[in-house]
């Protein structure tokens, strides 16, 4: 079981790197979807207390929203607003990946430093921190609104993973509430971006700078 | 043990052109051709060695020295390369850096030879080779540092005892990262397909083949043989990480290793048949990915 868990955490770290390295909308949405699927598998692998049916339901819920729902919404938004497929980063892809690795190192140090009470697997907490870092890095280093939503999603994935590995069974309902919030957020953002796209020529965040003075 | 080390070196000298043959045969089978003979590289080498060499009047001794220094450097690097749990003929602390340095020297000699011809085309190839290998070398060192961090030694022969069967059971997912990183480096450093196409000539995207255009006869044979040996060397690094040693008898280890080398060549052939060459600006991303994989493994295992 430990081996499978480790494999999932390493894969989550790799999806973080591929989120940072993706140069196309399609690729970054796919990476986010894969991360969602991996997160959906975790409740099953953690072998939570409680009935199998509850775990299965939780897993299916996470998988459905993070692995299918969000990617579908994002793809739909991209198609409707006719967003150009390039990501347009402020920071180059290679440098982003290197920053992601630095994020992992910081996460490993943080995990070591915090000395958290519950350890499901040695890698879970650092994978969580790394996911949060990658998400925030995506938010600040990419031009388009949709990529910022994806960054926000990744950060939430990290928080989810952190909560899951610290207290596997306690705050499940809290997590579900957060998940619902995010769901609404992505939904609203999808509509907002759609409307912005209809009203203005582009959804480029950089254009907001011209409003400054 | 010393005898086995010598046998390993002889195997490398004798069988390395066969790896190229296996790659070509795999590609031929997948594309539905019968392909060239498995031993074609040996025939090519024999043919080239029987020829005379033609030198341009613009070249100097640097051009003539290139292939010889290149082959000598790769041979020296082979001497510190362990195979199948058997230590190398020469083993001392720090020989991991010697291996990388000798590979760098071989590349430097080839690049100097290419620049010495004064051809702008070869200069372009040399510049690309230098740029890409500058990215590949740190990734290679990172991947080898994973071994160093686990075994606490800087000697290749003692490092490559490490991933035993037990280690694969304990930290398999992370070990796969190291193997993938080393495999990407094998493809890149041996100018195989996602980075460079060994079959193209006179095309503006090529890297390695462009540098050897002016070499002929025995010089080209040296370059070809050095390339085969380098492929063997990188395959041994990949296989040593992927195939656990310590199966019981040295003979069994040796056979597992040789089978692994064959599988590695088949894998290269499969990659070449299924992938197209990457655009040149994408190559640094591939090498960064290799470095990232190695760094990830190092960070996780070195905790």
PDB file of N, CA and C in Angstrom, chain A residues 3-4 6-7 10 13-14 17 21 23-24 27 93-94 97-98 101 104-105 108 111 122-123 126 130, chain B residues 168-174 177 279 281-282 284-286 288-289 291-293 295-297 299-300 303:
ATOM      1  N   UNK A   3       3.783   1.601  -1.182  1.00  0.00           N
ATOM      2  CA  UNK A   3       4.394   1.788  -2.504  1.00  0.00           C
ATOM      3  C   UNK A   3       3.433   2.501  -3.442  1.00  0.00           C
ATOM      4  N   UNK A   4       2.152   2.083  -3.399  1.00  0.00           N
ATOM      5  CA  UNK A   4       1.146   2.723  -4.264  1.00  0.00           C
ATOM      6  C   UNK A   4       0.955   4.181  -3.894  1.00  0.00           C
ATOM      7  N   UNK A   6       3.152   6.127  -2.438  1.00  0.00           N
ATOM      8  CA  UNK A   6       4.324   6.864  -2.891  1.00  0.00           C
ATOM      9  C   UNK A   6       4.230   7.140  -4.379  1.00  0.00           C
ATOM     10  N   UNK A   7       3.776   6.123  -5.129  1.00  0.00           N
ATOM     11  CA  UNK A   7       3.667   6.297  -6.578  1.00  0.00           C
ATOM     12  C   UNK A   7       2.714   7.434  -6.891  1.00  0.00           C
ATOM     13  N   UNK A  10       4.379  10.790  -6.056  1.00  0.00           N
ATOM     14  CA  UNK A  10       5.381  11.163  -7.067  1.00  0.00           C
ATOM     15  C   UNK A  10       4.671  11.628  -8.334  1.00  0.00           C
ATOM     16  N   UNK A  13       3.468  15.098  -7.873  1.00  0.00           N
ATOM     17  CA  UNK A  13       4.578  16.049  -8.051  1.00  0.00           C
ATOM     18  C   UNK A  13       4.870  16.248  -9.531  1.00  0.00           C
ATOM     19  N   UNK A  14       4.827  15.164 -10.299  1.00  0.00           N
ATOM     20  CA  UNK A  14       5.094  15.282 -11.738  1.00  0.00           C
ATOM     21  C   UNK A  14       4.007  16.097 -12.426  1.00  0.00           C
ATOM     22  N   UNK A  17       4.816  19.629 -11.981  1.00  0.00           N
ATOM     23  CA  UNK A  17       5.838  20.098 -12.920  1.00  0.00           C
ATOM     24  C   UNK A  17       5.249  20.258 -14.310  1.00  0.00           C
ATOM     25  N   UNK A  21       5.162  23.340 -16.845  1.00  0.00           N
ATOM     26  CA  UNK A  21       5.867  23.256 -18.121  1.00  0.00           C
ATOM     27  C   UNK A  21       4.920  23.350 -19.310  1.00  0.00           C
ATOM     28  N   UNK A  23       2.704  24.366 -22.274  1.00  0.00           N
ATOM     29  CA  UNK A  23       2.742  25.580 -23.088  1.00  0.00           C
ATOM     30  C   UNK A  23       1.420  25.801 -23.818  1.00  0.00           C
ATOM     31  N   UNK A  24       0.506  24.857 -23.704  1.00  0.00           N
ATOM     32  CA  UNK A  24      -0.779  24.971 -24.405  1.00  0.00           C
ATOM     33  C   UNK A  24      -1.913  24.850 -23.403  1.00  0.00           C
ATOM     34  N   UNK A  27      -2.951  21.262 -22.815  1.00  0.00           N
ATOM     35  CA  UNK A  27      -2.041  20.468 -21.994  1.00  0.00           C
ATOM     36  C   UNK A  27      -2.198  20.808 -20.516  1.00  0.00           C
ATOM     37  N   UNK A  93       9.100  28.659 -19.297  1.00  0.00           N
ATOM     38  CA  UNK A  93       8.692  27.329 -18.843  1.00  0.00           C
ATOM     39  C   UNK A  93       9.805  26.622 -18.086  1.00  0.00           C
ATOM     40  N   UNK A  94      11.026  26.670 -18.647  1.00  0.00           N
ATOM     41  CA  UNK A  94      12.135  25.969 -17.991  1.00  0.00           C
ATOM     42  C   UNK A  94      12.381  26.538 -16.603  1.00  0.00           C
ATOM     43  N   UNK A  97       9.788  25.387 -14.196  1.00  0.00           N
ATOM     44  CA  UNK A  97      10.016  24.028 -13.705  1.00  0.00           C
ATOM     45  C   UNK A  97      11.077  24.038 -12.612  1.00  0.00           C
ATOM     46  N   UNK A  98      12.141  24.826 -12.828  1.00  0.00           N
ATOM     47  CA  UNK A  98      13.200  24.897 -11.818  1.00  0.00           C
ATOM     48  C   UNK A  98      12.637  25.484 -10.522  1.00  0.00           C
ATOM     49  N   UNK A 101      10.871  22.827  -8.684  1.00  0.00           N
ATOM     50  CA  UNK A 101      11.791  21.964  -7.932  1.00  0.00           C
ATOM     51  C   UNK A 101      12.221  22.662  -6.641  1.00  0.00           C
ATOM     52  N   UNK A 104       9.633  22.252  -4.222  1.00  0.00           N
ATOM     53  CA  UNK A 104       9.662  20.927  -3.593  1.00  0.00           C
ATOM     54  C   UNK A 104      10.686  20.893  -2.463  1.00  0.00           C
ATOM     55  N   UNK A 105      11.866  21.496  -2.726  1.00  0.00           N
ATOM     56  CA  UNK A 105      12.908  21.502  -1.696  1.00  0.00           C
ATOM     57  C   UNK A 105      12.410  22.242  -0.454  1.00  0.00           C
ATOM     58  N   UNK A 108       9.985  20.061   1.363  1.00  0.00           N
ATOM     59  CA  UNK A 108      10.630  19.002   2.145  1.00  0.00           C
ATOM     60  C   UNK A 108      11.183  19.581   3.444  1.00  0.00           C
ATOM     61  N   UNK A 111       8.277  20.343   5.771  1.00  0.00           N
ATOM     62  CA  UNK A 111       7.736  19.129   6.369  1.00  0.00           C
ATOM     63  C   UNK A 111       8.616  18.673   7.522  1.00  0.00           C
ATOM     64  N   UNK A 122       5.425   9.543   4.129  1.00  0.00           N
ATOM     65  CA  UNK A 122       6.462  10.562   4.256  1.00  0.00           C
ATOM     66  C   UNK A 122       6.354  11.651   3.212  1.00  0.00           C
ATOM     67  N   UNK A 123       5.759  11.303   2.059  1.00  0.00           N
ATOM     68  CA  UNK A 123       5.771  12.255   0.963  1.00  0.00           C
ATOM     69  C   UNK A 123       4.533  13.137   0.915  1.00  0.00           C
ATOM     70  N   UNK A 126       4.832  16.983   1.853  1.00  0.00           N
ATOM     71  CA  UNK A 126       5.644  17.772   0.915  1.00  0.00           C
ATOM     72  C   UNK A 126       4.959  17.862  -0.437  1.00  0.00           C
ATOM     73  N   UNK A 130       4.100  21.355  -2.154  1.00  0.00           N
ATOM     74  CA  UNK A 130       4.592  21.625  -3.501  1.00  0.00           C
ATOM     75  C   UNK A 130       3.435  21.987  -4.421  1.00  0.00           C
TER      76      UNK A 130
ATOM     77  N   UNK B 168      14.033  -1.588  -4.870  1.00  0.00           N
ATOM     78  CA  UNK B 168      12.949  -1.385  -5.830  1.00  0.00           C
ATOM     79  C   UNK B 168      11.605  -1.563  -5.141  1.00  0.00           C
ATOM     80  N   UNK B 169      11.526  -2.528  -4.207  1.00  0.00           N
ATOM     81  CA  UNK B 169      10.260  -2.736  -3.493  1.00  0.00           C
ATOM     82  C   UNK B 169       9.972  -1.569  -2.559  1.00  0.00           C
ATOM     83  N   UNK B 170      11.044  -0.994  -1.979  1.00  0.00           N
ATOM     84  CA  UNK B 170      10.829   0.062  -0.988  1.00  0.00           C
ATOM     85  C   UNK B 170      10.547   1.407  -1.649  1.00  0.00           C
ATOM     86  N   UNK B 171      11.317   1.753  -2.676  1.00  0.00           N
ATOM     87  CA  UNK B 171      11.147   3.092  -3.259  1.00  0.00           C
ATOM     88  C   UNK B 171      11.119   3.034  -4.780  1.00  0.00           C
ATOM     89  N   UNK B 172      10.367   2.101  -5.301  1.00  0.00           N
ATOM     90  CA  UNK B 172      10.260   1.924  -6.750  1.00  0.00           C
ATOM     91  C   UNK B 172       9.848   3.165  -7.525  1.00  0.00           C
ATOM     92  N   UNK B 173       8.769   3.857  -7.077  1.00  0.00           N
ATOM     93  CA  UNK B 173       8.302   5.010  -7.860  1.00  0.00           C
ATOM     94  C   UNK B 173       9.371   6.058  -8.069  1.00  0.00           C
ATOM     95  N   UNK B 174      10.243   6.220  -7.069  1.00  0.00           N
ATOM     96  CA  UNK B 174      11.276   7.244  -7.181  1.00  0.00           C
ATOM     97  C   UNK B 174      12.414   6.749  -8.073  1.00  0.00           C
ATOM     98  N   UNK B 177      11.956   7.343 -11.678  1.00  0.00           N
ATOM     99  CA  UNK B 177      12.319   8.698 -12.120  1.00  0.00           C
ATOM    100  C   UNK B 177      13.777   8.756 -12.557  1.00  0.00           C
ATOM    101  N   UNK B 279      11.191  19.829 -32.179  1.00  0.00           N
ATOM    102  CA  UNK B 279      11.748  21.061 -32.721  1.00  0.00           C
ATOM    103  C   UNK B 279      12.916  21.482 -31.840  1.00  0.00           C
ATOM    104  N   UNK B 281      13.893  24.273 -30.426  1.00  0.00           N
ATOM    105  CA  UNK B 281      13.653  25.012 -29.174  1.00  0.00           C
ATOM    106  C   UNK B 281      13.045  24.150 -28.077  1.00  0.00           C
ATOM    107  N   UNK B 282      12.484  22.979 -28.459  1.00  0.00           N
ATOM    108  CA  UNK B 282      11.877  22.116 -27.443  1.00  0.00           C
ATOM    109  C   UNK B 282      12.909  21.221 -26.765  1.00  0.00           C
ATOM    110  N   UNK B 284      15.815  21.841 -25.212  1.00  0.00           N
ATOM    111  CA  UNK B 284      16.190  22.217 -23.844  1.00  0.00           C
ATOM    112  C   UNK B 284      15.104  21.869 -22.826  1.00  0.00           C
ATOM    113  N   UNK B 285      13.838  21.927 -23.245  1.00  0.00           N
ATOM    114  CA  UNK B 285      12.756  21.560 -22.311  1.00  0.00           C
ATOM    115  C   UNK B 285      12.838  20.084 -21.933  1.00  0.00           C
ATOM    116  N   UNK B 286      13.150  19.243 -22.947  1.00  0.00           N
ATOM    117  CA  UNK B 286      13.286  17.812 -22.673  1.00  0.00           C
ATOM    118  C   UNK B 286      14.419  17.574 -21.682  1.00  0.00           C
ATOM    119  N   UNK B 288      15.632  19.759 -19.567  1.00  0.00           N
ATOM    120  CA  UNK B 288      15.203  20.279 -18.260  1.00  0.00           C
ATOM    121  C   UNK B 288      14.331  19.256 -17.557  1.00  0.00           C
ATOM    122  N   UNK B 289      13.474  18.587 -18.341  1.00  0.00           N
ATOM    123  CA  UNK B 289      12.618  17.559 -17.741  1.00  0.00           C
ATOM    124  C   UNK B 289      13.471  16.447 -17.152  1.00  0.00           C
ATOM    125  N   UNK B 291      16.510  16.714 -16.067  1.00  0.00           N
ATOM    126  CA  UNK B 291      17.103  17.263 -14.859  1.00  0.00           C
ATOM    127  C   UNK B 291      16.098  17.340 -13.723  1.00  0.00           C
ATOM    128  N   UNK B 292      14.843  17.711 -14.074  1.00  0.00           N
ATOM    129  CA  UNK B 292      13.808  17.825 -13.043  1.00  0.00           C
ATOM    130  C   UNK B 292      13.508  16.463 -12.430  1.00  0.00           C
ATOM    131  N   UNK B 293      13.453  15.417 -13.281  1.00  0.00           N
ATOM    132  CA  UNK B 293      13.209  14.066 -12.771  1.00  0.00           C
ATOM    133  C   UNK B 293      14.301  13.662 -11.790  1.00  0.00           C
ATOM    134  N   UNK B 295      16.317  15.642 -10.170  1.00  0.00           N
ATOM    135  CA  UNK B 295      16.292  16.487  -8.974  1.00  0.00           C
ATOM    136  C   UNK B 295      15.184  16.042  -8.024  1.00  0.00           C
ATOM    137  N   UNK B 296      14.034  15.655  -8.605  1.00  0.00           N
ATOM    138  CA  UNK B 296      12.915  15.168  -7.799  1.00  0.00           C
ATOM    139  C   UNK B 296      13.329  13.924  -7.015  1.00  0.00           C
ATOM    140  N   UNK B 297      13.977  12.995  -7.747  1.00  0.00           N
ATOM    141  CA  UNK B 297      14.417  11.761  -7.098  1.00  0.00           C
ATOM    142  C   UNK B 297      15.437  12.057  -6.007  1.00  0.00           C
ATOM    143  N   UNK B 299      15.802  14.848  -4.334  1.00  0.00           N
ATOM    144  CA  UNK B 299      15.174  15.535  -3.202  1.00  0.00           C
ATOM    145  C   UNK B 299      14.419  14.538  -2.324  1.00  0.00           C
ATOM    146  N   UNK B 300      13.725  13.581  -2.967  1.00  0.00           N
ATOM    147  CA  UNK B 300      12.903  12.657  -2.188  1.00  0.00           C
ATOM    148  C   UNK B 300      13.766  11.622  -1.471  1.00  0.00           C
ATOM    149  N   UNK B 303      16.285  12.815   1.492  1.00  0.00           N
ATOM    150  CA  UNK B 303      15.727  13.458   2.669  1.00  0.00           C
ATOM    151  C   UNK B 303      16.448  13.049   3.934  1.00  0.00           C
TER     152      UNK B 303
END
